[in-house]
Amino acid sequence: MSSIFTKIVQGDIPAYKVAEDDRFLAFLDINPLVKGHTLVIPKQETDYLFDLDDNLLGDLMVFAKKVGKAIESVIPCERIGMTVIGLEVPHAHIHLIPIYSIYDMDFKKDKLKLTSSEFQAVADEIQSAFQ
Ligand code: 5GP
């Protein structure tokens, strides 16, 4: 069965997309720790990040860097934190999180509740900053 992220890639379920090319997709995490919390994935479905081939992994990081630069240009933060967990969704992904302190990356915290229009506004801002 396809992962939930493959369903997003295929357009079967919606997501607030912020950047895309032929191999990679970035979209807002639906349960964000902070505004601008973004997931970056390879479109090719592989569960574990470290099972990606070296070139794809390297290019994913470069794509994530560009997404991170776009996020930090529109979301107030000290810098962009990056982490990989992957225990919930078996489709390799990188979390990009605008942070002021380590506590902004605490996944045990209550998640932010954003309205659909708030999500869309954040996605639009990041998307327009992405180059
Ligand atoms: P992890 O696998 O890294 O432990 O967590 C998966 C992340 O994906 C979580 O932060 C969760 O909020 C997010 N997530 C799970 N399902 C969806 C979804 O359907 N859409 C979006 N945008 N994010 C999701």
JSON list of C-alpha atoms and ligand atoms in Angstrom, two decimals:
[
{"chain": "A", "resi": 1, "resn": "MET", "atom": "CA", "xyz": [0.00, 0.00, 0.00]},
{"chain": "A", "resi": 2, "resn": "SER", "atom": "CA", "xyz": [1.18, 3.51, -0.81]},
{"chain": "A", "resi": 3, "resn": "SER", "atom": "CA", "xyz": [2.38, 5.73, 2.02]},
{"chain": "A", "resi": 4, "resn": "ILE", "atom": "CA", "xyz": [0.33, 8.78, 2.94]},
{"chain": "A", "resi": 5, "resn": "PHE", "atom": "CA", "xyz": [3.12, 10.89, 1.44]},
{"chain": "A", "resi": 6, "resn": "THR", "atom": "CA", "xyz": [2.93, 9.02, -1.87]},
{"chain": "A", "resi": 7, "resn": "LYS", "atom": "CA", "xyz": [-0.79, 9.80, -1.84]},
{"chain": "A", "resi": 8, "resn": "ILE", "atom": "CA", "xyz": [0.14, 13.48, -1.44]},
{"chain": "A", "resi": 9, "resn": "VAL", "atom": "CA", "xyz": [2.64, 13.19, -4.32]},
{"chain": "A", "resi": 10, "resn": "GLN", "atom": "CA", "xyz": [-0.04, 11.61, -6.50]},
{"chain": "A", "resi": 11, "resn": "GLY", "atom": "CA", "xyz": [-2.61, 14.26, -5.55]},
{"chain": "A", "resi": 12, "resn": "ASP", "atom": "CA", "xyz": [-4.91, 11.71, -3.91]},
{"chain": "A", "resi": 13, "resn": "ILE", "atom": "CA", "xyz": [-4.90, 13.65, -0.65]},
{"chain": "A", "resi": 14, "resn": "PRO", "atom": "CA", "xyz": [-4.31, 17.39, -0.27]},
{"chain": "A", "resi": 15, "resn": "ALA", "atom": "CA", "xyz": [-1.31, 19.14, 1.24]},
{"chain": "A", "resi": 16, "resn": "TYR", "atom": "CA", "xyz": [-0.07, 22.69, 1.58]},
{"chain": "A", "resi": 17, "resn": "LYS", "atom": "CA", "xyz": [2.78, 22.44, -0.91]},
{"chain": "A", "resi": 18, "resn": "VAL", "atom": "CA", "xyz": [5.69, 24.87, -0.72]},
{"chain": "A", "resi": 19, "resn": "ALA", "atom": "CA", "xyz": [8.17, 23.56, -3.29]},
{"chain": "A", "resi": 20, "resn": "GLU", "atom": "CA", "xyz": [8.37, 20.82, -5.88]},
{"chain": "A", "resi": 21, "resn": "ASP", "atom": "CA", "xyz": [10.48, 19.50, -8.71]},
{"chain": "A", "resi": 22, "resn": "ASP", "atom": "CA", "xyz": [10.47, 16.22, -10.60]},
{"chain": "A", "resi": 23, "resn": "ARG", "atom": "CA", "xyz": [12.08, 14.26, -7.72]},
{"chain": "A", "resi": 24, "resn": "PHE", "atom": "CA", "xyz": [11.28, 16.13, -4.51]},
{"chain": "A", "resi": 25, "resn": "LEU", "atom": "CA", "xyz": [8.33, 17.72, -2.74]},
{"chain": "A", "resi": 26, "resn": "ALA", "atom": "CA", "xyz": [8.09, 20.00, 0.29]},
{"chain": "A", "resi": 27, "resn": "PHE", "atom": "CA", "xyz": [4.82, 20.65, 2.13]},
{"chain": "A", "resi": 28, "resn": "LEU", "atom": "CA", "xyz": [3.70, 21.90, 5.52]},
{"chain": "A", "resi": 29, "resn": "ASP", "atom": "CA", "xyz": [3.50, 19.40, 8.36]},
{"chain": "A", "resi": 30, "resn": "ILE", "atom": "CA", "xyz": [-0.18, 19.05, 9.23]},
{"chain": "A", "resi": 31, "resn": "ASN", "atom": "CA", "xyz": [0.68, 19.04, 12.97]},
{"chain": "A", "resi": 32, "resn": "PRO", "atom": "CA", "xyz": [3.28, 21.80, 13.09]},
{"chain": "A", "resi": 33, "resn": "LEU", "atom": "CA", "xyz": [5.52, 22.46, 16.07]},
{"chain": "A", "resi": 34, "resn": "VAL", "atom": "CA", "xyz": [5.76, 26.07, 14.88]},
{"chain": "A", "resi": 35, "resn": "LYS", "atom": "CA", "xyz": [4.53, 28.08, 11.92]},
{"chain": "A", "resi": 36, "resn": "GLY", "atom": "CA", "xyz": [6.48, 27.05, 8.84]},
{"chain": "A", "resi": 37, "resn": "HIS", "atom": "CA", "xyz": [7.25, 23.48, 10.01]},
{"chain": "A", "resi": 38, "resn": "THR", "atom": "CA", "xyz": [7.85, 21.77, 6.67]},
{"chain": "A", "resi": 39, "resn": "LEU", "atom": "CA", "xyz": [8.49, 18.23, 5.48]},
{"chain": "A", "resi": 40, "resn": "VAL", "atom": "CA", "xyz": [10.77, 17.50, 2.53]},
{"chain": "A", "resi": 41, "resn": "ILE", "atom": "CA", "xyz": [10.47, 14.14, 0.78]},
{"chain": "A", "resi": 42, "resn": "PRO", "atom": "CA", "xyz": [11.77, 12.28, -2.22]},
{"chain": "A", "resi": 43, "resn": "LYS", "atom": "CA", "xyz": [8.80, 11.44, -4.45]},
{"chain": "A", "resi": 44, "resn": "GLN", "atom": "CA", "xyz": [10.15, 7.93, -4.82]},
{"chain": "A", "resi": 45, "resn": "GLU", "atom": "CA", "xyz": [8.79, 6.01, -1.85]},
{"chain": "A", "resi": 46, "resn": "THR", "atom": "CA", "xyz": [11.48, 4.57, 0.41]},
{"chain": "A", "resi": 47, "resn": "ASP", "atom": "CA", "xyz": [10.83, 4.05, 4.11]},
{"chain": "A", "resi": 48, "resn": "TYR", "atom": "CA", "xyz": [14.22, 4.80, 5.64]},
{"chain": "A", "resi": 49, "resn": "LEU", "atom": "CA", "xyz": [16.22, 7.90, 4.75]},
{"chain": "A", "resi": 50, "resn": "PHE", "atom": "CA", "xyz": [19.51, 6.05, 4.95]},
{"chain": "A", "resi": 51, "resn": "ASP", "atom": "CA", "xyz": [18.31, 3.49, 2.40]},
{"chain": "A", "resi": 52, "resn": "LEU", "atom": "CA", "xyz": [18.17, 6.20, -0.29]},
{"chain": "A", "resi": 53, "resn": "ASP", "atom": "CA", "xyz": [20.96, 5.94, -2.81]},
{"chain": "A", "resi": 54, "resn": "ASP", "atom": "CA", "xyz": [23.80, 8.37, -2.24]},
{"chain": "A", "resi": 55, "resn": "ASN", "atom": "CA", "xyz": [22.97, 10.69, -5.14]},
{"chain": "A", "resi": 56, "resn": "LEU", "atom": "CA", "xyz": [19.29, 10.95, -4.24]},
{"chain": "A", "resi": 57, "resn": "LEU", "atom": "CA", "xyz": [20.12, 11.57, -0.58]},
{"chain": "A", "resi": 58, "resn": "GLY", "atom": "CA", "xyz": [22.63, 14.26, -1.52]},
{"chain": "A", "resi": 59, "resn": "ASP", "atom": "CA", "xyz": [20.21, 15.95, -3.90]},
{"chain": "A", "resi": 60, "resn": "LEU", "atom": "CA", "xyz": [17.43, 15.75, -1.30]},
{"chain": "A", "resi": 61, "resn": "MET", "atom": "CA", "xyz": [19.66, 17.64, 1.13]},
{"chain": "A", "resi": 62, "resn": "VAL", "atom": "CA", "xyz": [20.39, 20.31, -1.48]},
{"chain": "A", "resi": 63, "resn": "PHE", "atom": "CA", "xyz": [16.67, 20.64, -2.18]},
{"chain": "A", "resi": 64, "resn": "ALA", "atom": "CA", "xyz": [15.98, 20.86, 1.58]},
{"chain": "A", "resi": 65, "resn": "LYS", "atom": "CA", "xyz": [18.62, 23.59, 1.87]},
{"chain": "A", "resi": 66, "resn": "LYS", "atom": "CA", "xyz": [16.80, 25.69, -0.73]},
{"chain": "A", "resi": 67, "resn": "VAL", "atom": "CA", "xyz": [13.48, 25.12, 1.03]},
{"chain": "A", "resi": 68, "resn": "GLY", "atom": "CA", "xyz": [15.10, 26.04, 4.37]},
{"chain": "A", "resi": 69, "resn": "LYS", "atom": "CA", "xyz": [16.43, 29.29, 2.91]},
{"chain": "A", "resi": 70, "resn": "ALA", "atom": "CA", "xyz": [12.95, 30.13, 1.63]},
{"chain": "A", "resi": 71, "resn": "ILE", "atom": "CA", "xyz": [11.40, 29.39, 5.04]},
{"chain": "A", "resi": 72, "resn": "GLU", "atom": "CA", "xyz": [13.91, 31.51, 6.95]},
{"chain": "A", "resi": 73, "resn": "SER", "atom": "CA", "xyz": [13.35, 34.43, 4.59]},
{"chain": "A", "resi": 74, "resn": "VAL", "atom": "CA", "xyz": [9.65, 34.64, 5.46]},
{"chain": "A", "resi": 75, "resn": "ILE", "atom": "CA", "xyz": [9.20, 33.09, 8.93]},
{"chain": "A", "resi": 76, "resn": "PRO", "atom": "CA", "xyz": [10.79, 34.95, 11.86]},
{"chain": "A", "resi": 77, "resn": "CYS", "atom": "CA", "xyz": [13.35, 32.62, 13.47]},
{"chain": "A", "resi": 78, "resn": "GLU", "atom": "CA", "xyz": [16.95, 32.31, 14.61]},
{"chain": "A", "resi": 79, "resn": "ARG", "atom": "CA", "xyz": [17.63, 29.56, 12.11]},
{"chain": "A", "resi": 80, "resn": "ILE", "atom": "CA", "xyz": [16.12, 26.44, 10.57]},
{"chain": "A", "resi": 81, "resn": "GLY", "atom": "CA", "xyz": [16.43, 23.27, 12.62]},
{"chain": "A", "resi": 82, "resn": "MET", "atom": "CA", "xyz": [16.50, 20.00, 10.74]},
{"chain": "A", "resi": 83, "resn": "THR", "atom": "CA", "xyz": [15.64, 16.57, 12.04]},
{"chain": "A", "resi": 84, "resn": "VAL", "atom": "CA", "xyz": [14.77, 13.10, 10.83]},
{"chain": "A", "resi": 85, "resn": "ILE", "atom": "CA", "xyz": [12.49, 10.83, 12.84]},
{"chain": "A", "resi": 86, "resn": "GLY", "atom": "CA", "xyz": [10.39, 8.72, 10.54]},
{"chain": "A", "resi": 87, "resn": "LEU", "atom": "CA", "xyz": [8.66, 6.60, 13.18]},
{"chain": "A", "resi": 88, "resn": "GLU", "atom": "CA", "xyz": [5.14, 7.61, 12.12]},
{"chain": "A", "resi": 89, "resn": "VAL", "atom": "CA", "xyz": [5.22, 7.76, 8.34]},
{"chain": "A", "resi": 90, "resn": "PRO", "atom": "CA", "xyz": [7.28, 5.09, 6.50]},
{"chain": "A", "resi": 91, "resn": "HIS", "atom": "CA", "xyz": [8.32, 7.41, 3.67]},
{"chain": "A", "resi": 92, "resn": "ALA", "atom": "CA", "xyz": [11.68, 9.13, 4.06]},
{"chain": "A", "resi": 93, "resn": "HIS", "atom": "CA", "xyz": [11.32, 12.77, 5.08]},
{"chain": "A", "resi": 94, "resn": "ILE", "atom": "CA", "xyz": [13.21, 15.63, 6.64]},
{"chain": "A", "resi": 95, "resn": "HIS", "atom": "CA", "xyz": [11.59, 18.03, 9.11]},
{"chain": "A", "resi": 96, "resn": "LEU", "atom": "CA", "xyz": [12.57, 21.68, 8.63]},
{"chain": "A", "resi": 97, "resn": "ILE", "atom": "CA", "xyz": [11.58, 23.74, 11.66]},
{"chain": "A", "resi": 98, "resn": "PRO", "atom": "CA", "xyz": [12.05, 27.49, 12.15]},
{"chain": "A", "resi": 99, "resn": "ILE", "atom": "CA", "xyz": [13.50, 27.81, 15.66]},
{"chain": "A", "resi": 100, "resn": "TYR", "atom": "CA", "xyz": [14.60, 30.27, 18.29]},
{"chain": "A", "resi": 101, "resn": "SER", "atom": "CA", "xyz": [15.62, 27.60, 20.80]},
{"chain": "A", "resi": 102, "resn": "ILE", "atom": "CA", "xyz": [15.97, 23.85, 21.19]},
{"chain": "A", "resi": 103, "resn": "TYR", "atom": "CA", "xyz": [12.52, 23.77, 22.79]},
{"chain": "A", "resi": 104, "resn": "ASP", "atom": "CA", "xyz": [10.98, 24.67, 19.44]},
{"chain": "A", "resi": 105, "resn": "MET", "atom": "CA", "xyz": [12.07, 21.20, 18.30]},
{"chain": "A", "resi": 106, "resn": "ASP", "atom": "CA", "xyz": [10.47, 19.31, 21.17]},
{"chain": "A", "resi": 107, "resn": "PHE", "atom": "CA", "xyz": [8.10, 16.83, 19.50]},
{"chain": "A", "resi": 108, "resn": "LYS", "atom": "CA", "xyz": [6.40, 16.16, 22.85]},
{"chain": "A", "resi": 109, "resn": "LYS", "atom": "CA", "xyz": [5.00, 19.71, 22.83]},
{"chain": "A", "resi": 110, "resn": "ASP", "atom": "CA", "xyz": [1.37, 20.40, 21.93]},
{"chain": "A", "resi": 111, "resn": "LYS", "atom": "CA", "xyz": [1.15, 20.99, 18.20]},
{"chain": "A", "resi": 112, "resn": "LEU", "atom": "CA", "xyz": [-0.02, 24.27, 16.72]},
{"chain": "A", "resi": 113, "resn": "LYS", "atom": "CA", "xyz": [-3.62, 24.47, 15.54]},
{"chain": "A", "resi": 114, "resn": "LEU", "atom": "CA", "xyz": [-3.81, 26.50, 12.33]},
{"chain": "A", "resi": 115, "resn": "THR", "atom": "CA", "xyz": [-6.84, 27.19, 10.20]},
{"chain": "A", "resi": 116, "resn": "SER", "atom": "CA", "xyz": [-6.84, 26.20, 6.58]},
{"chain": "A", "resi": 117, "resn": "SER", "atom": "CA", "xyz": [-6.36, 29.82, 5.52]},
{"chain": "A", "resi": 118, "resn": "GLU", "atom": "CA", "xyz": [-3.44, 30.22, 7.94]},
{"chain": "A", "resi": 119, "resn": "PHE", "atom": "CA", "xyz": [-1.78, 27.10, 6.52]},
{"chain": "A", "resi": 120, "resn": "GLN", "atom": "CA", "xyz": [-2.39, 28.36, 2.99]},
{"chain": "A", "resi": 121, "resn": "ALA", "atom": "CA", "xyz": [-0.96, 31.81, 3.77]},
{"chain": "A", "resi": 122, "resn": "VAL", "atom": "CA", "xyz": [2.24, 30.28, 5.20]},
{"chain": "A", "resi": 123, "resn": "ALA", "atom": "CA", "xyz": [2.57, 27.90, 2.25]},
{"chain": "A", "resi": 124, "resn": "ASP", "atom": "CA", "xyz": [2.06, 30.74, -0.23]},
{"chain": "A", "resi": 125, "resn": "GLU", "atom": "CA", "xyz": [4.73, 32.88, 1.45]},
{"chain": "A", "resi": 126, "resn": "ILE", "atom": "CA", "xyz": [7.31, 30.09, 1.48]},
{"chain": "A", "resi": 127, "resn": "GLN", "atom": "CA", "xyz": [6.44, 29.09, -2.08]},
{"chain": "A", "resi": 128, "resn": "SER", "atom": "CA", "xyz": [6.92, 32.61, -3.37]},
{"chain": "A", "resi": 129, "resn": "ALA", "atom": "CA", "xyz": [10.31, 32.85, -1.61]},
{"chain": "A", "resi": 130, "resn": "PHE", "atom": "CA", "xyz": [11.48, 29.51, -3.02]},
{"chain": "A", "resi": 131, "resn": "GLN", "atom": "CA", "xyz": [13.78, 29.85, -6.03]},
{"chain": "B", "resi": 1, "resn": "5GP", "atom": "P1", "xyz": [7.68, 11.07, 11.75]},
{"chain": "B", "resi": 1, "resn": "5GP", "atom": "O1", "xyz": [7.41, 9.93, 10.79]},
{"chain": "B", "resi": 1, "resn": "5GP", "atom": "O2", "xyz": [8.86, 11.90, 11.31]},
{"chain": "B", "resi": 1, "resn": "5GP", "atom": "O3", "xyz": [7.80, 10.59, 13.16]},
{"chain": "B", "resi": 1, "resn": "5GP", "atom": "O4", "xyz": [6.41, 12.02, 11.74]},
{"chain": "B", "resi": 1, "resn": "5GP", "atom": "C1", "xyz": [5.67, 12.23, 10.57]},
{"chain": "B", "resi": 1, "resn": "5GP", "atom": "C2", "xyz": [5.21, 13.67, 10.49]},
{"chain": "B", "resi": 1, "resn": "5GP", "atom": "O5", "xyz": [4.31, 13.74, 9.38]},
{"chain": "B", "resi": 1, "resn": "5GP", "atom": "C3", "xyz": [4.46, 14.20, 11.71]},
{"chain": "B", "resi": 1, "resn": "5GP", "atom": "O6", "xyz": [5.06, 15.42, 12.14]},
{"chain": "B", "resi": 1, "resn": "5GP", "atom": "C4", "xyz": [3.03, 14.37, 11.22]},
{"chain": "B", "resi": 1, "resn": "5GP", "atom": "O7", "xyz": [2.40, 15.52, 11.78]},
{"chain": "B", "resi": 1, "resn": "5GP", "atom": "C5", "xyz": [3.20, 14.52, 9.73]},
{"chain": "B", "resi": 1, "resn": "5GP", "atom": "N1", "xyz": [2.07, 13.98, 8.98]},
{"chain": "B", "resi": 1, "resn": "5GP", "atom": "C6", "xyz": [1.46, 12.79, 9.17]},
{"chain": "B", "resi": 1, "resn": "5GP", "atom": "N2", "xyz": [0.46, 12.61, 8.29]},
{"chain": "B", "resi": 1, "resn": "5GP", "atom": "C7", "xyz": [0.43, 13.74, 7.52]},
{"chain": "B", "resi": 1, "resn": "5GP", "atom": "C8", "xyz": [-0.40, 14.15, 6.43]},
{"chain": "B", "resi": 1, "resn": "5GP", "atom": "O8", "xyz": [-1.30, 13.46, 5.99]},
{"chain": "B", "resi": 1, "resn": "5GP", "atom": "N3", "xyz": [-0.13, 15.36, 5.89]},
{"chain": "B", "resi": 1, "resn": "5GP", "atom": "C9", "xyz": [0.88, 16.17, 6.37]},
{"chain": "B", "resi": 1, "resn": "5GP", "atom": "N4", "xyz": [1.06, 17.35, 5.76]},
{"chain": "B", "resi": 1, "resn": "5GP", "atom": "N5", "xyz": [1.68, 15.81, 7.40]},
{"chain": "B", "resi": 1, "resn": "5GP", "atom": "C10", "xyz": [1.45, 14.61, 7.97]}
]
